[in-house]
Structures are given as structure tokens and as C-alpha cells.
Coordinates of C-alpha atoms in Angstrom, one line a residue:
M1 CA 125.0 49.2 83.3
K2 CA 124.4 45.4 81.6
S3 CA 127.4 43.6 80.3
S4 CA 126.3 43.8 76.7
D5 CA 125.9 47.6 76.5
A6 CA 129.3 47.9 78.7
T7 CA 131.6 46.0 76.4
F8 CA 129.6 48.0 73.4
L9 CA 129.8 51.2 74.7
S10 CA 133.2 51.0 75.8
S11 CA 134.2 49.7 72.5
V12 CA 132.4 52.8 70.6
A13 CA 134.4 55.4 73.1
I14 CA 138.1 53.8 72.7
G15 CA 137.4 54.1 69.0
Q16 CA 136.1 57.7 68.9
I17 CA 139.1 58.4 71.4
C18 CA 141.8 56.6 68.5
D19 CA 139.6 58.9 65.3
A20 CA 140.0 62.3 67.8
L21 CA 143.5 61.9 68.0
L22 CA 144.5 60.6 64.9
L23 CA 143.0 63.7 63.0
T24 CA 144.3 66.3 66.3
Y25 CA 147.9 64.9 65.4
L26 CA 147.3 64.6 61.3
S27 CA 146.8 68.4 61.8
I28 CA 149.8 68.7 63.8
W29 CA 152.0 66.8 61.7
A30 CA 150.8 69.1 58.6
L31 CA 151.8 72.1 60.7
A32 CA 155.3 70.8 61.2
L33 CA 156.0 69.6 57.4
S34 CA 154.9 72.5 55.6
N35 CA 155.1 75.1 58.0
D36 CA 152.0 76.6 56.5
A37 CA 149.2 77.6 59.1
L38 CA 146.6 76.9 56.5
A39 CA 148.2 73.4 56.4
P40 CA 145.6 72.2 59.8
S41 CA 143.0 74.1 58.5
L42 CA 143.2 72.2 55.1
V43 CA 143.2 68.5 56.9
L44 CA 140.7 69.6 59.1
S45 CA 138.0 70.0 56.2
V46 CA 139.2 67.2 53.9
S47 CA 138.2 65.0 56.7
S48 CA 135.0 67.2 57.2
I49 CA 133.8 67.1 53.6
A50 CA 134.8 63.4 53.1
R51 CA 132.6 62.5 56.0
S52 CA 129.5 65.2 55.4
L53 CA 129.7 63.6 51.7
L54 CA 129.3 60.0 52.9
F55 CA 126.6 60.4 56.1
L56 CA 123.7 59.8 53.8
P57 CA 124.7 57.2 51.4
A58 CA 126.4 55.4 54.7
G59 CA 122.7 55.7 56.8
R60 CA 121.2 54.2 53.3
I61 CA 123.5 51.2 54.0
C62 CA 122.3 50.3 57.4
D63 CA 118.8 50.7 56.5
K64 CA 119.1 47.8 53.4
Q65 CA 122.1 45.8 55.9
S66 CA 122.3 45.2 59.5
P67 CA 124.1 48.1 61.5
K68 CA 125.6 45.6 63.4
I69 CA 127.5 44.5 60.6
I70 CA 128.1 47.0 58.9
F71 CA 129.6 48.8 62.5
T72 CA 131.7 45.5 63.2
M73 CA 133.2 45.9 59.2
I74 CA 133.6 49.6 59.4
S75 CA 135.8 48.5 62.9
L76 CA 138.0 46.3 61.1
I77 CA 138.7 48.8 58.3
R78 CA 139.9 51.4 60.8
L79 CA 141.8 49.3 62.5
L80 CA 143.6 48.3 59.6
V81 CA 143.7 51.7 58.2
F82 CA 145.7 52.6 61.7
L83 CA 147.5 49.7 61.6
G84 CA 148.9 51.1 57.9
Y85 CA 149.3 54.5 58.7
F86 CA 151.8 52.9 61.8
T87 CA 153.5 51.4 58.8
V88 CA 154.0 54.1 57.2
T89 CA 155.5 55.8 59.9
V90 CA 157.9 53.3 60.0
F91 CA 158.8 52.8 56.7
I92 CA 157.8 55.2 54.8
S93 CA 158.7 59.3 55.7
Q94 CA 155.6 61.1 56.0
N95 CA 154.6 64.0 53.3
L96 CA 151.5 66.0 53.7
I97 CA 150.0 64.0 50.5
S98 CA 150.4 61.2 52.9
I99 CA 147.9 63.2 55.5
L100 CA 145.6 64.5 53.1
I101 CA 144.8 60.8 52.2
A102 CA 144.6 59.5 55.4
S103 CA 142.4 62.3 56.8
A104 CA 139.9 61.5 54.0
V105 CA 139.6 58.4 55.2
L106 CA 139.6 59.3 58.4
G107 CA 136.5 61.3 57.2
G108 CA 135.1 58.4 55.4
I109 CA 135.3 56.0 58.3
E110 CA 133.9 58.4 60.9
A111 CA 131.1 59.1 59.0
H112 CA 130.2 55.0 58.9
Y113 CA 131.0 54.8 61.8
A114 CA 129.0 57.4 63.6
T115 CA 125.8 55.8 61.7
S116 CA 126.0 52.5 62.4
S117 CA 126.8 52.4 65.8
Q118 CA 123.8 55.1 66.7
A119 CA 122.0 52.5 64.4
V120 CA 122.8 49.3 66.8
V121 CA 121.7 51.4 69.5
I122 CA 118.2 52.2 68.1
Q123 CA 118.0 48.3 67.1
S124 CA 119.1 47.5 70.6
S125 CA 116.5 49.7 72.2
A126 CA 113.3 48.8 70.2
N127 CA 111.7 46.7 72.9
Q128 CA 112.8 49.0 76.0
G129 CA 112.9 52.1 74.5
I130 CA 115.6 54.5 73.7
A131 CA 115.9 57.0 76.5
S132 CA 118.0 54.7 78.8
L133 CA 120.9 52.8 76.5
Q134 CA 120.6 56.6 74.4
R135 CA 121.7 58.4 77.4
R136 CA 124.8 56.0 77.7
Y137 CA 125.7 56.1 74.5
L138 CA 125.8 60.0 74.6
T139 CA 128.1 59.7 77.7
A140 CA 130.6 57.6 76.0
Q141 CA 131.0 59.4 73.5
K142 CA 131.4 62.7 76.0
A143 CA 133.7 60.4 77.8
A144 CA 135.4 59.9 74.8
A145 CA 136.3 63.5 74.6
V146 CA 137.9 63.6 77.8
G147 CA 139.8 61.0 77.1
S148 CA 141.0 62.1 73.9
A149 CA 142.0 65.2 75.7
L150 CA 143.5 63.7 78.6
L151 CA 146.0 60.8 76.0
L152 CA 146.8 64.5 74.2
G153 CA 148.9 65.9 77.2
L154 CA 150.3 62.6 78.0
L155 CA 151.6 62.0 74.4
S156 CA 153.1 65.8 74.2
G157 CA 156.2 65.1 72.3
S158 CA 155.9 61.7 71.0
T159 CA 157.2 60.6 67.6
A160 CA 154.6 59.8 64.5
M161 CA 155.4 56.2 65.0
H162 CA 154.9 56.0 68.9
V163 CA 151.8 58.0 68.6
M164 CA 150.5 55.3 65.8
A165 CA 152.0 52.7 67.5
L166 CA 149.9 53.4 70.9
L167 CA 146.2 54.3 68.9
S168 CA 146.8 51.0 66.6
A169 CA 147.0 49.3 69.7
L170 CA 143.3 51.0 70.9
A171 CA 142.0 50.3 67.7
L172 CA 142.9 46.6 68.4
L173 CA 141.8 46.8 71.9
S174 CA 138.1 48.4 70.2
N175 CA 137.3 45.7 68.0
G176 CA 138.5 43.2 70.8
L177 CA 136.0 44.8 73.1
L178 CA 132.9 44.7 70.0
L179 CA 133.9 41.3 68.8
I180 CA 133.3 39.8 72.9
S181 CA 130.3 42.1 73.1
P182 CA 126.7 40.3 73.6
I183 CA 125.4 43.4 72.3
L184 CA 125.7 42.3 68.6
K185 CA 124.0 38.9 69.3
L186 CA 121.3 40.4 71.6
S187 CA 120.5 43.6 69.4
P188 CA 116.7 42.7 67.4
E189 CA 117.0 42.6 64.1
T190 CA 114.6 44.6 61.8
S191 CA 112.3 42.6 59.7
R192 CA 113.8 42.0 56.6
K193 CA 110.5 41.7 55.0
E194 CA 109.4 45.1 56.4
V195 CA 111.9 47.2 55.4
E196 CA 111.9 45.6 51.8
S197 CA 108.2 46.0 51.2
E198 CA 109.1 49.9 52.0
S199 CA 111.0 51.3 48.9
K200 CA 111.9 54.7 50.8
T201 CA 114.8 56.4 49.0
I202 CA 117.1 58.6 50.8
V203 CA 115.0 61.7 49.7
E204 CA 111.8 60.2 50.8
T205 CA 112.9 59.1 54.0
V206 CA 114.6 63.1 54.6
K207 CA 111.2 64.2 54.1
A208 CA 109.3 62.1 56.7
V209 CA 111.8 63.0 59.0
I210 CA 111.0 66.9 58.0
N211 CA 107.3 66.1 57.8
S212 CA 107.2 65.3 61.3
R213 CA 106.4 67.8 63.1
T214 CA 108.2 66.9 66.7
A215 CA 111.1 65.3 64.8
R216 CA 111.8 68.9 62.8
L217 CA 111.4 70.6 65.8
A218 CA 114.3 68.7 67.7
L219 CA 116.4 68.7 64.7
L220 CA 116.1 72.8 64.1
L221 CA 117.0 72.8 68.0
I222 CA 119.7 70.4 67.3
L223 CA 120.8 72.5 64.6
I224 CA 121.2 75.9 66.6
A225 CA 122.3 74.8 69.2
E226 CA 125.1 72.8 67.8
T227 CA 126.1 75.7 65.9
A228 CA 126.4 77.6 69.1
T229 CA 128.2 75.6 71.5
S230 CA 130.6 74.4 68.6
S231 CA 131.8 78.1 67.7
I232 CA 132.0 78.8 71.1
Q233 CA 134.4 76.0 72.1
G234 CA 136.2 75.8 68.6
P235 CA 137.3 79.2 67.3
G236 CA 135.7 81.5 70.6
Y237 CA 138.6 79.7 73.4
I238 CA 141.3 79.5 71.0
S239 CA 140.3 83.6 70.3
L240 CA 140.2 84.3 73.8
C241 CA 142.9 82.3 74.6
A242 CA 145.5 84.4 72.1
Q243 CA 143.5 87.9 73.4
N244 CA 144.5 87.1 76.9
K245 CA 148.1 85.3 76.2
W246 CA 147.2 82.2 78.1
G247 CA 148.9 79.7 75.8
D248 CA 147.8 76.3 74.2
T249 CA 148.3 75.0 78.2
I250 CA 145.3 76.8 79.2
L251 CA 143.0 76.3 76.2
S252 CA 143.7 72.2 76.9
N253 CA 142.3 72.6 80.1
L254 CA 139.2 75.1 79.4
L255 CA 138.3 72.5 77.0
L256 CA 139.1 69.5 79.1
A257 CA 137.0 70.6 81.9
F258 CA 133.8 71.2 79.4
S259 CA 134.8 67.8 78.4
I260 CA 134.4 66.6 81.7
G261 CA 130.9 69.1 82.2
T262 CA 129.5 67.0 79.1
T263 CA 130.3 64.1 80.8
A264 CA 128.5 64.3 83.7
G265 CA 125.8 66.5 82.3
S266 CA 124.9 63.3 80.1
A267 CA 125.0 60.9 82.6
A268 CA 122.7 63.5 85.5
T269 CA 119.5 63.3 82.0
R270 CA 118.7 60.1 84.0
L271 CA 118.1 62.0 87.3
F272 CA 116.4 65.2 85.2
R273 CA 112.6 65.5 84.6
K274 CA 111.3 65.6 80.9
S275 CA 109.8 68.9 80.5
P276 CA 110.1 72.5 78.7
L277 CA 110.4 74.5 81.6
T278 CA 113.5 71.8 83.1
L279 CA 115.5 72.3 80.1
R280 CA 115.0 75.7 79.5
I281 CA 116.8 76.2 83.4
P282 CA 119.9 74.5 81.7
L283 CA 119.8 77.0 78.4
F284 CA 119.5 79.7 80.5
V285 CA 122.5 78.9 82.8
L286 CA 124.4 78.2 80.2
V287 CA 123.6 81.4 78.2
I288 CA 125.0 83.5 81.3
S289 CA 128.1 81.4 81.4
Y290 CA 128.8 81.8 77.8
C291 CA 128.1 85.3 78.1
A292 CA 130.4 85.7 81.2
I293 CA 133.7 83.8 79.5
A294 CA 134.5 86.9 77.3
F295 CA 134.8 89.1 80.1
F296 CA 136.8 87.8 82.2
S297 CA 140.5 88.0 82.1
S298 CA 141.5 85.4 85.2
W299 CA 141.9 81.8 83.3
Q300 CA 140.5 80.1 86.7
I301 CA 137.3 81.6 86.8
V302 CA 137.1 80.7 83.1
L303 CA 138.0 76.9 83.9
I304 CA 134.6 76.7 86.4
L305 CA 132.4 78.9 83.8
S306 CA 133.3 76.1 81.4
L307 CA 133.1 73.2 83.4
L308 CA 129.5 74.8 84.2
S309 CA 128.9 75.6 80.4
G310 CA 129.9 71.7 79.8
I311 CA 127.2 70.0 82.4
C312 CA 124.9 72.4 81.2
C313 CA 125.3 71.4 77.1
G314 CA 125.3 67.8 78.2
L315 CA 121.8 67.9 79.4
V316 CA 120.8 69.7 77.0
S317 CA 122.3 68.1 74.1
T318 CA 121.3 64.8 74.8
Q319 CA 117.3 65.7 75.8
L320 CA 117.2 67.0 72.2
I321 CA 119.1 64.3 70.4
T322 CA 117.1 61.6 72.6
E323 CA 113.6 63.3 71.8
Y324 CA 114.3 63.5 68.1
L325 CA 115.5 59.6 68.0
R326 CA 112.2 58.9 69.5
N327 CA 110.4 60.8 66.8
T328 CA 111.7 59.0 64.0
E329 CA 111.7 55.7 65.4
N330 CA 108.6 54.5 63.6
L331 CA 110.1 55.6 60.4
N332 CA 112.1 52.1 61.0
R333 CA 114.8 53.6 59.1
P334 CA 117.9 53.9 62.1
G335 CA 120.6 54.7 59.5
T336 CA 119.1 57.4 57.2
I337 CA 117.3 59.6 60.1
T338 CA 120.8 59.0 62.2
S339 CA 122.5 60.7 59.3
V340 CA 120.4 63.4 59.1
L341 CA 120.9 64.1 62.6
N342 CA 124.9 63.9 61.9
L343 CA 124.4 66.4 59.4
A344 CA 122.7 68.8 61.0
A345 CA 125.1 68.8 64.4
F346 CA 128.4 68.2 62.0
G347 CA 127.5 70.7 59.6
A348 CA 126.7 73.0 62.1
V349 CA 130.6 73.2 62.9
S350 CA 132.2 74.8 59.8
I351 CA 129.0 77.2 59.3
G352 CA 129.4 78.7 63.1
A353 CA 133.2 79.1 63.0
L354 CA 132.6 81.0 59.4
L355 CA 130.0 83.2 61.1
F356 CA 132.0 83.3 64.7
G357 CA 135.6 84.6 63.2
S358 CA 133.0 87.4 60.6
I359 CA 132.0 88.6 63.9
A360 CA 134.6 88.5 65.9
N361 CA 136.9 90.6 63.7
T362 CA 134.3 93.4 62.4
A363 CA 132.8 93.5 66.4
G364 CA 134.6 92.2 68.8
L365 CA 135.1 89.1 70.4
E366 CA 132.7 90.4 73.2
I367 CA 129.9 90.9 70.7
A368 CA 131.0 87.3 69.0
F369 CA 129.9 85.6 72.4
G370 CA 126.9 87.6 73.1
F371 CA 125.3 87.0 69.5
F372 CA 125.9 83.5 69.6
S373 CA 124.5 82.8 73.7
A374 CA 122.1 84.8 72.8
T375 CA 121.1 82.5 69.9
L376 CA 120.7 79.7 72.2
L377 CA 117.6 81.8 73.6
L378 CA 116.1 80.8 70.5
V379 CA 116.3 77.2 71.1
A380 CA 114.5 77.8 74.9
L381 CA 111.7 80.0 73.4
L382 CA 110.8 77.1 70.7
M383 CA 110.6 74.6 73.3

């Protein structure tokens, strides 16, 4: 990996570890302060709403300004927010209002951070094709999920002040790596003249994405796949562990195994020949693994299935996202095409979670797992 890529991707991974851990701890602290089971959901909802509302505006900003500048600025703002909340934990007592404000701000930061970092990848890949750097970028994102899960376990029992001290230090490290990253200087700029000559609005760019058959199909497949996988990995795993009385430690191990699998799967895409047939193979394995998970009472077997499904999920998601970006490069709007992608991926989380819960309550957990596993077959058939 080039040093310009390594420092940039390390900065992205550490930054996303910070975001994931802060959102998790905000939910934990809200529950502890309010003793209300709805408090964590409220924190997550506030953050999700703020993020979703700002995705498209964030994309438009990246299309009008250099994504490198936007990414650097939002990274600095995130550091200031982390330091600010660290100050709150030291000098001011936490309360639910401060937690909700922090979750909303974090959601806004994530919208700009995810969009601008992906836009930097698109611009930096302009002369060499997007597949290689995009694969490493997605692998870094998935590695961040592994890192956040490991740190969450290591920080068990820590005070809010100690947690925020560590997260602030990590945010500072992320900024330091970003500032020394050569990719910010090597990234080719999109011609300002070319951009300014095309007075495309957000709506016009979104229409252009939808009007492209290949991009539209890739986006649809991403939406279906993200809805299914996020539903099973979220409320599905939580309900499964509760039903089998496995406890939080087993849940953490299952999610960690899945995250390790997705990281390995994403990294392995460079060895995977691009064709509908070869992509269908991990999809079918993923469907079988997800269906089987709900029928085993041994967490050790489920752990192995989680690792296997994670590998397949990493392969499929990386290929689909890369295909979408490859087919929208010619639109010359890296910010907006990224924000459309993020809306499809993140918007699926809340929709799928509600649907999964409804099916599980009325028909049982096994049926819910089977239903969402079957939706992945639709992805295979549409390829």
C-alpha cells in the first residue's frame, strides 16, 4: 500500500472508531442516567435523523468545494467536539439533554465525514481506476468496526471522563495522520471550470444516477443487501442472544466475528474475479448461513457461521459499492453520488429493523431470519 494511501486510510479508520464508540457510549450513558429502555433508541434515532437529513447537502458541498478541504475541516471540527464533550465530563455533570445534543452533532459530523472521505477516494482514483483504492477504503471501514468492538470490551467499567480522554486522543491521532498524508496533495482536483459549467442541482444529479441503468441496479442491490444484513446483525442478533440467554458477552463476540469476517472478505475482493456467477456464490453461502443461525442453540456454531457470513458479506458489499461508484464516475459529482449511496445504505437500517421486529413478533424469530435471508436471493437473481 502506498504511504499516501496508508496514512489517509488509517486516519479514516481511527476516526470511524471514535464515532462508533462515542455513539455507543452516549446510548449507554443515556440508559444509565434515565433508567429508561427507550433512552438508547432515542439517542440512536436523533443521530440517525441528523445524519440522514445532511447527507445530500454534504454531498453538494463536496461537489462545490474540494473534498480534501471539506474532509480536513470536518475532521478538525470532530476533534473539537470530542474535546468539548471531554470537558463536559470533567467539569459539568452529564444529563440526557447534553447527550442528545452530542448525538445530533455526531450525526451531522458523520454525514459530512463519510461523504467527504469517499469523495476524496473517488478523486484520488481518477487516473488509475477506482477499484483498488476503493477496496482498501472499504476494508479500512470494516477494520474500524473490529477496532471499536475490541476497544468497547477493553473499556468495560471505565468512567465517562476516561472514555472521552481516550476518544479525544484517538481523534487527535486521526487528525495528525490526515495532516501528514500525501494523498491530500496528490489527489487530482476536478476542474473547477468543468464543474461550474454544469449547473446541476442535487435533484438533477440524483435523477442522473437513477437514469443510469447500471448505477440504478447497483443501488437497488445495495439497498436490498444492506436492509437484510443490518436487520439480522442488529435486532436479529440481539433477539437471538436474548432468546437463548447467551448474554452481552456472547453478543459482542458474535458481532466481533462478523466484523472480522467482513474485513477479511473486503480485503479478499482483489483475488475475486468480477462476474455475476462468482458474486452469486458468496451470496448463496450468506443466505444459507443466515438461515442456519436461527436454528442453532450452540453459540460456538453460531460464532463460526457469523465469521463465514461476514466474509461473504464483505465480498458482496465491496463489489456492489465499487460497481456503483464505477458506473457513476462520469457524472463528475463525487459528493452527491456518495451521499445517494450513503442514504441507501444508512436509510435501510431503520426500515429493516422495524420490519424485522414486526415479523419476529408475529411469526417468530426463525421466520424473520428466513425472510431476510430470502431477500438476498433477490440480489442474486437480479445480477
